[in-house]
XYZ file of C-alpha atoms in Angstrom:
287
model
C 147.219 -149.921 -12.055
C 147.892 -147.779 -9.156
C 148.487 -144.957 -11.020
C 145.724 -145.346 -13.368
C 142.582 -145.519 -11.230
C 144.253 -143.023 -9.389
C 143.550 -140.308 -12.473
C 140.179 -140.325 -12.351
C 139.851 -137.965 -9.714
C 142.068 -134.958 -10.756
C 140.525 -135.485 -13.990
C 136.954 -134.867 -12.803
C 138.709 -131.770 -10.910
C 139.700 -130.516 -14.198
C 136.279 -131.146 -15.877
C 135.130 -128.411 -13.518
C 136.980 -125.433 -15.107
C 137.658 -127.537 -18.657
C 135.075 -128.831 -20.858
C 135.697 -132.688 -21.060
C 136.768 -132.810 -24.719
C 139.165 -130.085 -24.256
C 140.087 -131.471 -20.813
C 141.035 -134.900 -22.103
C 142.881 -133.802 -25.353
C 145.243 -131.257 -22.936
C 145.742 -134.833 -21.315
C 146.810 -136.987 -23.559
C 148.784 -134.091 -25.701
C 150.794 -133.338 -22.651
C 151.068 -137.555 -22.074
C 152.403 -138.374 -25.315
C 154.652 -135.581 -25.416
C 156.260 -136.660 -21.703
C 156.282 -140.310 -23.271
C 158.166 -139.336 -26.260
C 160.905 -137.362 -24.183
C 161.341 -140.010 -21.551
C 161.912 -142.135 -24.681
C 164.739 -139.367 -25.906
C 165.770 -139.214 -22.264
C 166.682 -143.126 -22.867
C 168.053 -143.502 -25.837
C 164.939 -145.367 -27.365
C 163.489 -145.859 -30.432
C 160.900 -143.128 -31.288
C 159.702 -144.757 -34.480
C 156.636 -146.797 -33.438
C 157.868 -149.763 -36.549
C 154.053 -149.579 -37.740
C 152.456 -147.741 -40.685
C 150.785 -144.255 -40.389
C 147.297 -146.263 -41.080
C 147.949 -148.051 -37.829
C 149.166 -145.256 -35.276
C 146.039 -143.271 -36.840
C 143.233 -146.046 -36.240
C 145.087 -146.376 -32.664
C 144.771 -142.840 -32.246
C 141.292 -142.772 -33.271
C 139.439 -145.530 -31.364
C 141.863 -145.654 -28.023
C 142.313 -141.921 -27.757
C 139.543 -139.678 -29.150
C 136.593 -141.989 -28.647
C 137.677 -143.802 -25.359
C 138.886 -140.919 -23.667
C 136.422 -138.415 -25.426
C 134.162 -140.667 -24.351
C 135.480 -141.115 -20.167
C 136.222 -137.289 -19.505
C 132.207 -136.684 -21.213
C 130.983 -139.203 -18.838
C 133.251 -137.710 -15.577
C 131.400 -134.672 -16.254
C 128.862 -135.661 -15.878
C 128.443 -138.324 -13.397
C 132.121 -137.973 -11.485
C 134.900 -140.352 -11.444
C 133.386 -143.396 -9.815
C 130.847 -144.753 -12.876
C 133.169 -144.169 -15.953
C 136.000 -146.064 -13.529
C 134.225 -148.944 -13.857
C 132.505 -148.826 -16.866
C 135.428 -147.312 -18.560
C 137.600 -150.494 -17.684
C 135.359 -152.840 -19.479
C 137.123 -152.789 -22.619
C 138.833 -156.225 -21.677
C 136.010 -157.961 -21.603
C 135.097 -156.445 -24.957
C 138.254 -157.461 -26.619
C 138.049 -161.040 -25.361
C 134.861 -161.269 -26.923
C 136.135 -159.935 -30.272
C 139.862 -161.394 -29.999
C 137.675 -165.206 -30.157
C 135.772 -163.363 -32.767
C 138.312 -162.474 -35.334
C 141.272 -163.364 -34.129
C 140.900 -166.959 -33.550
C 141.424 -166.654 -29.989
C 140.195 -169.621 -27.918
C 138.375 -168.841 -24.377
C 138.145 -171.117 -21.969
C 135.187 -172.087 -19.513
C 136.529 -169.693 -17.052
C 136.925 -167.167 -19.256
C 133.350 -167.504 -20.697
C 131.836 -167.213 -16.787
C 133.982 -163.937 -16.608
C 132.931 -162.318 -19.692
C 129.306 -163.267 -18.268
C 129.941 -161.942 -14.726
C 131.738 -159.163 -15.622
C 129.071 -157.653 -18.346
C 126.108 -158.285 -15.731
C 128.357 -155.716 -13.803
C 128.380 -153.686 -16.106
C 124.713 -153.668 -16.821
C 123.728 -152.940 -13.440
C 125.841 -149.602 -13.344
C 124.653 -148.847 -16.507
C 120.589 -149.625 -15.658
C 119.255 -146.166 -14.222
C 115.636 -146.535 -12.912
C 113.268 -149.532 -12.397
C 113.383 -153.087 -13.577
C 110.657 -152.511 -15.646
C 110.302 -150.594 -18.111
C 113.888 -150.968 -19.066
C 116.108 -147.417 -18.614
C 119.410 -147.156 -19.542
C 121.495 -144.181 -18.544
C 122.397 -141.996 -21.629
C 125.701 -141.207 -19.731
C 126.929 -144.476 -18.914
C 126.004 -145.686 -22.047
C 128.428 -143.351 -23.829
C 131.505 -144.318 -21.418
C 130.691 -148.234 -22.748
C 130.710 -147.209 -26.119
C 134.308 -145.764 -25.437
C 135.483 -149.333 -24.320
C 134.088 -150.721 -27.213
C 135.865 -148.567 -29.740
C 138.910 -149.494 -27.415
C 138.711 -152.876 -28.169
C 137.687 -152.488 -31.560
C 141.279 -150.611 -32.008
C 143.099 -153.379 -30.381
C 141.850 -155.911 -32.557
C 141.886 -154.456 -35.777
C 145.465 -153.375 -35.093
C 146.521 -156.571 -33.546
C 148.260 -158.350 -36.724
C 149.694 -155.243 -37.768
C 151.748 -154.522 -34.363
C 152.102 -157.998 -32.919
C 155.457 -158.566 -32.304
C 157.321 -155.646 -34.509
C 155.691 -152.474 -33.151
C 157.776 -150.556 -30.559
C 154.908 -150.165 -27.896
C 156.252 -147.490 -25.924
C 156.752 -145.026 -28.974
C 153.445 -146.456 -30.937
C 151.682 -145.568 -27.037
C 153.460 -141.848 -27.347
C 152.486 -140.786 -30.606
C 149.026 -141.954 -30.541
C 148.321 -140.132 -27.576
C 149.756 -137.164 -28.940
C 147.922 -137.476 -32.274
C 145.030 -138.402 -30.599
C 144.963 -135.892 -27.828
C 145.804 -132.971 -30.910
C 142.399 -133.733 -32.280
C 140.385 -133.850 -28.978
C 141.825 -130.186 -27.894
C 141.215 -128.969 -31.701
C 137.832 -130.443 -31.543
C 136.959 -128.923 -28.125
C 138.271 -125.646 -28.724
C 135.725 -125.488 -32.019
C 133.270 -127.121 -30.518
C 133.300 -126.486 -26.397
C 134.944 -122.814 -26.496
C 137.440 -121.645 -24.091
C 137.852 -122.921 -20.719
C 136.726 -121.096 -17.903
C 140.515 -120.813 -16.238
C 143.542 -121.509 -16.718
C 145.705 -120.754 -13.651
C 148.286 -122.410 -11.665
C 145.397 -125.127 -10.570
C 144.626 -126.139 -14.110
C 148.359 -126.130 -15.130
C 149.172 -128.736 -12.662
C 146.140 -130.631 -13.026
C 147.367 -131.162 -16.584
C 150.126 -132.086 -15.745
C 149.595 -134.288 -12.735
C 147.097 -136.597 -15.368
C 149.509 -136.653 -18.025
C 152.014 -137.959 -15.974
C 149.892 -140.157 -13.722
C 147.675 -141.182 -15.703
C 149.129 -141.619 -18.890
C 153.057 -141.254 -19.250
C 154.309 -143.157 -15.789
C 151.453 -146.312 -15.953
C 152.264 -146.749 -19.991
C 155.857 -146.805 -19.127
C 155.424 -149.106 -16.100
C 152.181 -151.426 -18.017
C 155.411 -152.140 -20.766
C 158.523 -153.123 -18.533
C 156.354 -155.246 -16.420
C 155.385 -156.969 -19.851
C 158.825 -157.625 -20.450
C 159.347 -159.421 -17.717
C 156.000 -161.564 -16.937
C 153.316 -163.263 -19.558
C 150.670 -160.906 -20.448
C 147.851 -162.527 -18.784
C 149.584 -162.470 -15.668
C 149.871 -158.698 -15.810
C 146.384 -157.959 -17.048
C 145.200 -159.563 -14.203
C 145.728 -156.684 -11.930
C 142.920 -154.358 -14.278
C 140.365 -155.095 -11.730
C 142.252 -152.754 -9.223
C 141.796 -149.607 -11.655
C 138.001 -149.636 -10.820
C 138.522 -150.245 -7.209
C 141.186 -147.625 -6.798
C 139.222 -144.647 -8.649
C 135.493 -145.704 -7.194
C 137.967 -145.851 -3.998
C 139.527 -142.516 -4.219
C 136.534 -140.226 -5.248
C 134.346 -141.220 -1.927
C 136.792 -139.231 -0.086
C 138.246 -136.695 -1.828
C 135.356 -135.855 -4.149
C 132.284 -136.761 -1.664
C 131.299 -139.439 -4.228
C 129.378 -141.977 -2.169
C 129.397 -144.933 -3.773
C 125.913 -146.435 -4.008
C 124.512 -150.412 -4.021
C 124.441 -150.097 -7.108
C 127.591 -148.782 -8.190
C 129.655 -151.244 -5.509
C 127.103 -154.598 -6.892
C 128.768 -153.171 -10.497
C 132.267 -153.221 -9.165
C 132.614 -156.133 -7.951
C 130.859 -158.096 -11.443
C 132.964 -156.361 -13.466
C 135.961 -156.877 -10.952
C 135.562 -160.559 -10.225
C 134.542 -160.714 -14.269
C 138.208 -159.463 -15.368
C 139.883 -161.896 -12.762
C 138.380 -164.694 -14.516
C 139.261 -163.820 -18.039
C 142.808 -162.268 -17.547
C 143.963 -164.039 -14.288
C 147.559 -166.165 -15.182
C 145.824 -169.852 -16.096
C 143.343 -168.506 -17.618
C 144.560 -167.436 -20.935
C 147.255 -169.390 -22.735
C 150.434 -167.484 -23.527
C 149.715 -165.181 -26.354
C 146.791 -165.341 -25.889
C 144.095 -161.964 -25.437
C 145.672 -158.854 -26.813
C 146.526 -156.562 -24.099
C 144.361 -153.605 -23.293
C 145.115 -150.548 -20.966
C 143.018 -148.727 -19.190
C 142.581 -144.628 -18.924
């Protein structure tokens, strides 16, 4: 989680020289492809034990659109506001896991989902009470956690329990992050540079924010309950609105800290161990 929240700042240092589609699709590419070879590296399965349907729609709504989505709203507001707002996406798939998936929430879980969108909503409000404004911005880095969740439900029957997560995680950020640098490069141009700084930018993201976190997010799986280690999501937020007030100058406002804490305290209640029953809420990583 560490590691996660962590990225948000040399990604919105890349954003400066990159445009954020092309930014986030040299990410991920350069993720899944260090996934992949740590799998070769040990001698473990690189066939993901899913359909090509499934690592596409994975590819689709947890790479393009989320991260699309994140590095488009870094650009433009910093780190700190799609850290939080990015990290929503559990209480999204709660909401849709009781939806579709039979899933039953508890009381607890309810007064999370409630907290933690009202935190949400006040980092997403931008102006007075009244009328209502909405920031265009923040409002695009939601809509990236939704199509998050969206992924993880739809594909939840298909990979429960025979999909090898580590490999399925690998090549749908590689296929994913192959269609956001193809897609920037038509549609962004060029970056501005692409010297020694970029290179290890690139590099440092893929690595700490993608490869390393996947690869620790799984082994800790295997050896606690899932709700248990989901709990810890509300340090990705902390840790990136955290990091980017010193080394980006990123003051975080009321507003912004009011935010961070609902949706904080709101993915406690829904994820923290006694508050899910095992097997229950489909795990969901964050950027």
């Amino acid at each position: 989680m560490l590691a996660w929240g962590a990225a948000y700042v040399p990604s919105a240092l890349l954003v400066e020289t990159w445009p954020p589609v092309l930014a986030a699709g040299a990410r991920l590419t350069a993720g899944g492809v260090l996934l992949l070879g740590l799998l070769v590296v040990l001698r473990r399965p690189l066939r993901p034990r899913v359909g090509v349907m499934a690592v596409a729609w994975l590819a689709l709504t947890q790479t393009v659109l989320f991260y699309g989505a994140v590095f488009w709203g870094i650009a433009r507001d910093g780190a700190g506001l799609p850290a939080v707002l990015a990290n929503t996406d559990p209480l999204f798939v709660a909401v849709l896991a009781a939806l579709f998936l039979g899933e039953r929430l508890t009381g607890r879980q309810w007064l999370g989902l409630g907290v933690g969108l009202v935190g949400a909503a006040v980092v997403v409000w931008d102006g007075p009470l009244w009328p209502p404004a909405l920031s265009a911005s923040a409002l695009v880095v939601v809509g990236g956690a939704l199509a998050w969740s969206v992924g993880t439900v739809v594909a939840a029957r298909g990979v429960r329990g025979r999909a090898e997560p580590l490999a399925l995680a690998g090549w749908q950020m590689l296929a994913g992050g192959v269609v956001l640098a193809a897609g920037g490069l038509v549609g962004e141009g060029a970056p501005t540079a692409t010297g020694p700084r970029e290179v290890g930018l690139i590099v440092l993201v893929a690595v700490v924010g993608s490869a390393v976190p996947f690869a620790l997010f799984y082994v800790a799986l295997a050896r606690a309950p899932a709700a248990e280690v989901s709990a810890w999501f509300f340090l990705v937020p902390v840790v990136g609105v955290l990091m980017a007030w010193p080394l980006l100058g990123e003051t975080p406002t009321a507003q912004i800290v009011m935010g961070m804490a609902g949706v904080s305290l709101g993915l406690w209640l829904v994820l923290a161990p006694g508050a899910a029953g095992r097997g229950r809420l489909v795990p969901s990583s964050p950027p």
